[in-house]
Coordinates of C-alpha atoms in Angstrom, one line a residue:
X1 CA -49.6 53.2 110.7
X2 CA -53.3 52.0 110.5
X3 CA -53.3 49.6 113.3
X4 CA -51.0 48.4 116.2
X5 CA -52.7 45.4 117.8
X6 CA -51.6 43.7 120.9
X7 CA -51.7 39.9 121.3
X8 CA -55.2 38.4 121.4
X9 CA -56.8 41.7 120.5
X10 CA -60.1 41.5 118.6
X11 CA -59.3 42.4 115.0
X12 CA -61.4 44.0 112.4
X13 CA -61.0 42.9 108.7
X14 CA -58.1 44.6 107.1
X15 CA -58.5 46.6 103.9
X16 CA -57.7 44.6 100.7
X17 CA -54.6 46.7 100.1
X18 CA -53.2 46.3 103.6
X19 CA -49.6 45.2 104.1
X20 CA -49.6 43.6 107.5
X21 CA -47.1 42.1 109.9
X22 CA -47.6 39.7 112.9
X23 CA -44.7 38.7 115.2
X24 CA -44.8 35.0 116.3
X25 CA -41.2 34.7 117.6
X26 CA -38.9 37.6 118.4
X27 CA -36.0 36.0 120.3
X28 CA -32.6 35.3 118.9
X29 CA -30.2 32.4 119.5
X30 CA -32.6 30.3 121.5
X31 CA -36.2 30.4 122.9
X32 CA -36.8 31.3 126.6
X33 CA -39.5 30.8 129.1
X34 CA -40.5 32.0 132.6
X35 CA -42.4 34.7 134.3
X36 CA -39.8 37.3 133.4
X37 CA -40.5 36.8 129.7
X38 CA -44.3 37.1 129.6
X39 CA -44.8 40.6 128.1
X40 CA -42.4 40.2 125.1
X41 CA -42.5 36.4 124.7
X42 CA -39.9 33.7 124.3
X43 CA -40.2 32.1 120.9
X44 CA -37.4 32.3 118.4
X45 CA -37.7 34.1 115.1
X46 CA -40.8 33.9 113.0
X47 CA -42.8 36.7 111.3
X48 CA -46.0 36.5 109.3
X49 CA -46.3 39.0 106.5
X50 CA -49.4 39.5 104.4
X51 CA -49.7 41.4 101.2
X52 CA -53.5 41.7 101.2
X53 CA -54.5 38.0 101.8
X54 CA -51.2 36.7 100.3
X55 CA -49.2 35.0 103.1
X56 CA -45.4 35.0 103.5
X57 CA -43.6 33.5 106.5
X58 CA -40.2 34.8 107.3
X59 CA -38.0 32.4 109.3
X60 CA -39.1 29.2 111.0
X61 CA -37.9 29.4 114.6
X62 CA -40.1 28.1 117.4
X63 CA -42.6 30.9 116.7
X64 CA -43.8 29.0 113.6
X65 CA -45.5 26.5 115.9
X66 CA -48.1 28.9 117.3
X67 CA -48.4 30.5 113.8
X68 CA -49.4 27.0 112.5
X69 CA -52.0 26.7 115.3
X70 CA -53.3 30.1 114.4
X71 CA -53.6 29.2 110.7
X72 CA -55.6 26.2 112.1
X73 CA -57.9 23.9 110.2
X74 CA -56.6 20.7 108.7
X75 CA -57.1 22.0 105.2
X76 CA -55.3 20.1 102.4
X77 CA -54.0 21.7 99.2
X78 CA -52.4 24.8 100.8
X79 CA -49.2 26.2 99.3
X80 CA -47.1 28.2 101.8
X81 CA -43.8 30.1 101.2
X82 CA -41.3 30.3 104.0
X83 CA -38.5 32.8 103.4
X84 CA -35.5 32.0 105.5
X85 CA -33.0 34.7 106.4
X86 CA -30.4 31.9 106.8
X87 CA -30.1 28.4 108.2
X88 CA -28.9 28.9 111.8
X89 CA -30.7 26.8 114.3
X90 CA -32.9 29.5 115.9
X91 CA -34.4 30.3 112.4
X92 CA -35.2 26.8 111.3
X93 CA -35.9 24.6 114.4
X94 CA -39.7 25.0 114.2
X95 CA -40.1 23.6 110.6
X96 CA -41.2 20.0 111.6
X97 CA -43.6 21.4 114.2
X98 CA -45.5 23.7 111.8
X99 CA -49.1 22.4 111.7
X100 CA -49.6 22.7 107.9
X101 CA -46.5 20.5 107.4
X102 CA -48.4 17.7 109.1
X103 CA -51.3 17.8 106.6
X104 CA -51.0 15.6 103.5
X105 CA -51.6 17.5 100.3
X106 CA -50.0 20.7 101.4
X107 CA -46.9 22.1 99.8
X108 CA -44.3 24.0 101.9
X109 CA -41.7 26.0 99.8
X110 CA -38.6 26.9 101.7
X111 CA -36.5 29.7 100.2
X112 CA -32.8 30.2 101.1
X113 CA -30.5 32.8 99.7
X114 CA -27.4 32.8 101.8
X115 CA -25.8 29.7 100.2
X116 CA -24.7 31.1 96.9
X117 CA -27.7 29.7 95.0
X118 CA -27.9 26.3 96.7
X119 CA -31.3 25.4 98.0
X120 CA -30.6 24.4 101.5
X121 CA -32.0 20.9 101.3
X122 CA -28.7 19.3 102.1
X123 CA -28.1 21.3 105.2
X124 CA -31.7 20.8 106.4
X125 CA -31.5 17.2 105.6
X126 CA -28.4 16.8 107.9
X127 CA -30.2 18.7 110.7
X128 CA -33.5 16.9 110.5
X129 CA -32.2 13.3 110.4
X130 CA -31.0 10.7 113.0
X131 CA -29.3 11.0 115.3
X132 CA -30.1 14.7 115.6
X133 CA -33.8 14.3 114.8
X134 CA -36.0 11.2 114.4
X135 CA -37.0 11.9 110.8
X136 CA -36.4 14.1 107.8
X137 CA -38.7 16.8 106.5
X138 CA -39.5 14.5 103.6
X139 CA -41.0 12.1 106.1
X140 CA -43.7 14.6 107.1
X141 CA -47.1 14.4 105.4
X142 CA -46.8 17.7 103.5
X143 CA -44.5 18.0 100.5
X144 CA -41.4 20.2 101.0
X145 CA -39.9 22.1 98.0
X146 CA -36.6 23.8 98.4
X147 CA -35.8 26.9 96.5
X148 CA -32.3 28.5 96.3
X149 CA -31.5 32.0 95.2
X150 CA -28.6 34.5 95.7
X151 CA -29.1 37.2 98.3
X152 CA -29.7 40.3 96.2
X153 CA -32.0 38.6 93.7
X154 CA -35.7 39.6 93.4
X155 CA -38.0 36.7 94.1
X156 CA -41.0 36.3 91.8
X157 CA -44.0 34.2 92.6
X158 CA -46.5 32.7 90.1
X159 CA -49.5 34.5 91.6
X160 CA -48.0 37.9 91.0
X161 CA -46.1 39.3 94.0
X162 CA -42.3 39.8 94.1
X163 CA -40.0 40.2 97.1
X164 CA -36.7 42.1 97.0
X165 CA -33.7 40.7 98.9
X166 CA -30.3 42.0 100.0
X167 CA -27.2 40.2 101.4
X168 CA -26.3 40.9 105.1
X169 CA -23.1 40.7 107.1
X170 CA -23.5 37.6 109.3
X171 CA -21.5 34.4 109.8
X172 CA -22.4 32.2 106.8
X173 CA -24.3 35.1 105.3
X174 CA -28.0 36.1 105.6
X175 CA -30.7 37.6 103.5
X176 CA -32.9 40.7 104.1
X177 CA -36.3 40.9 102.6
X178 CA -38.4 43.8 101.4
X179 CA -42.2 43.6 100.9
X180 CA -44.1 46.2 98.9
X181 CA -47.8 46.3 98.6
X182 CA -50.6 48.9 98.4
X183 CA -48.0 51.7 98.2
X184 CA -46.4 50.5 101.5
X185 CA -43.1 49.0 102.3
X186 CA -41.8 46.7 105.1
X187 CA -38.2 45.4 105.5
X188 CA -37.0 42.4 107.5
X189 CA -33.3 42.9 108.3
X190 CA -32.1 40.1 110.6
X191 CA -29.4 38.8 111.2
X192 CA -26.9 41.6 110.6
X193 CA -23.8 43.1 112.2
X194 CA -23.0 46.8 111.8
X195 CA -19.5 47.5 110.6
X196 CA -17.1 50.3 109.8
X197 CA -18.8 52.8 107.4
X198 CA -22.2 51.9 108.8
X199 CA -24.8 52.1 107.3
X200 CA -23.6 50.7 104.0
X201 CA -25.1 52.3 100.8
X202 CA -26.6 49.1 99.5
X203 CA -28.6 48.4 102.7
X204 CA -29.6 52.1 103.0
X205 CA -31.0 52.0 99.5
X206 CA -32.7 48.7 100.2
X207 CA -34.7 50.0 103.3
X208 CA -35.2 53.5 102.0
X209 CA -38.6 55.1 102.8
X210 CA -39.9 51.9 104.5
X211 CA -42.9 52.2 106.7
X212 CA -41.4 49.7 109.0
X213 CA -38.0 48.1 109.3
X214 CA -37.7 44.9 111.5
X215 CA -34.1 45.1 112.7
X216 CA -31.7 42.8 114.6
X217 CA -31.2 44.7 117.9
X218 CA -29.9 41.7 120.0
X219 CA -27.2 43.6 121.9
X220 CA -27.1 46.7 124.1
X221 CA -24.2 48.9 123.1
X222 CA -22.0 47.8 126.0
X223 CA -22.8 44.1 125.2
X224 CA -21.8 44.5 121.6
X225 CA -18.2 45.5 122.4
X226 CA -17.8 42.0 123.8
X227 CA -19.5 40.2 120.9
X228 CA -18.0 41.8 117.8
X229 CA -17.9 39.3 114.9
X230 CA -20.9 37.3 116.2
X231 CA -23.2 38.8 113.5
X232 CA -25.7 40.9 115.5
X233 CA -26.4 44.5 116.1
X234 CA -27.9 47.2 118.4
X235 CA -30.9 49.6 118.5
X236 CA -28.5 52.4 117.9
X237 CA -27.2 50.9 114.7
X238 CA -30.8 50.3 113.6
X239 CA -31.8 53.9 114.3
X240 CA -28.7 55.1 112.3
X241 CA -29.9 53.0 109.4
X242 CA -33.4 54.4 109.7
X243 CA -32.1 58.0 109.7
X244 CA -30.0 57.3 106.6
X245 CA -32.8 55.6 104.7
X246 CA -35.7 57.8 105.9
X247 CA -37.4 54.8 107.5
X248 CA -40.5 55.8 109.3
X249 CA -40.4 53.3 112.2
X250 CA -38.3 50.4 113.5
X251 CA -39.2 47.2 115.3
X252 CA -36.4 46.0 117.5
X253 CA -36.1 42.2 116.9
X254 CA -34.0 39.1 117.5
X255 CA -34.0 40.0 121.2
X256 CA -31.3 38.7 123.5
X257 CA -32.5 35.6 125.5
X258 CA -31.2 37.3 128.7
X259 CA -33.2 40.5 128.2
X260 CA -36.2 40.2 130.4
X261 CA -39.5 42.2 130.3
X262 CA -38.2 44.9 132.7
X263 CA -35.2 45.6 130.5
X264 CA -37.2 45.5 127.3
X265 CA -39.8 47.8 128.6
X266 CA -37.1 50.4 129.2
X267 CA -35.7 49.8 125.7
X268 CA -39.2 50.2 124.2
X269 CA -39.6 53.6 125.9
X270 CA -36.3 54.8 124.7
X271 CA -36.9 53.6 121.1
X272 CA -40.3 55.2 120.9
X273 CA -38.8 58.5 122.1
X274 CA -36.0 58.3 119.6
X275 CA -38.2 57.5 116.6
X276 CA -41.9 57.8 117.3
X277 CA -43.9 54.9 116.0
X278 CA -41.1 52.5 116.7
X279 CA -41.2 49.7 119.3
X280 CA -39.6 46.5 120.6
X281 CA -41.3 43.5 118.9
X282 CA -43.2 41.0 121.0
X283 CA -44.8 37.7 120.3
X284 CA -48.3 38.2 119.0
X285 CA -48.0 41.9 118.1
X286 CA -49.6 42.8 114.8
X287 CA -49.1 45.9 112.7
X288 CA -50.9 46.9 109.5
X289 CA -50.4 49.6 106.8
X290 CA -52.9 50.7 104.2
X291 CA -52.9 53.2 101.4
X292 CA -56.2 54.3 102.9
X293 CA -54.6 55.3 106.2
X294 CA -54.9 59.1 105.5
X295 CA -58.7 58.7 105.2
X296 CA -59.1 56.8 108.5

C-alpha cells in the first residue's frame, strides 16, 4: 500500500500508474449524523476509484454530494461513469444532488447490472418523479445515459479501460466490481450476504489476489443471526473470503447506521490485528496503490 490518507490530508501527486480509492460514503441503509458519528462519517455508499487519472464512481448514495463538491468547478463537457451495485435507495438517493449533474453539457452514464440487462432508467424514473421527488433526472441540466448489463459481464469503455463484474447474493441482486490498473487490483463487494458453502468459488476467483477488497460488513456476528435473508454480511465472512482468495487487505464497508465511532474503533483494531493493512472505511479516507511501491 503506497499511501493511506486521512480526510483533508495534504496529498502529493500520485504516480501515473496508481490505482486509487477514496471513500465518500460508507454507511448502509440510511445516512446518519451526530457527534457519535464524526470519526467514520455518516454518508451512504459512494466510492471514487481512479485508474491513473481515469475516474469511476461506484454507487451514488449521499456521499456523492461531497464528491461532486470535491470535483468542483462548473466545467462543461465532462463525461462521468457511475457504476451502481444495485438500485436500493441508499445507493442512488444522491444522484440529483451530484454537482456535475447540475452543469449543462455534462454527460452522466449510469451503469446497472442487477436487472438482467435492463438499464435501470424505468426504476430511477419512478423514484425521481412526483410525488416522490419534484423532478426527474432528465430534468437536470446534465444529460443522463443509462447503460444496462448482466452481472458477470466485463464492461468495456471507449477510452480503453475495462471493469470486471460478478453477481452477488442480495434481494433484487447486486453487482461486484473489480478494477485492475498498473498491476494492482481493487474489488468492490457490496451488498452481499454470506451463505452456506461460503465463500463461493466464483466470488473467490473474482477477488483473488486483490490488493484491497471493499466488503459489506454491516452486521456484527450476533446481529446477523437476527437479520438472515436481508442481504448483508459480517467482518468474519469478509475475512474468510480474503483468506480463500489471498486478498491482501480488506476495507469494512456498508457500516450499520447504529454503529457509532466507539464501536467502529474497536472493530477497526480487531480487523487490523486479524489481517494487517485492513481497516474500517470512513468518509474521506483515501488509499492508493502503485507498481512502484517497492521502490518507495
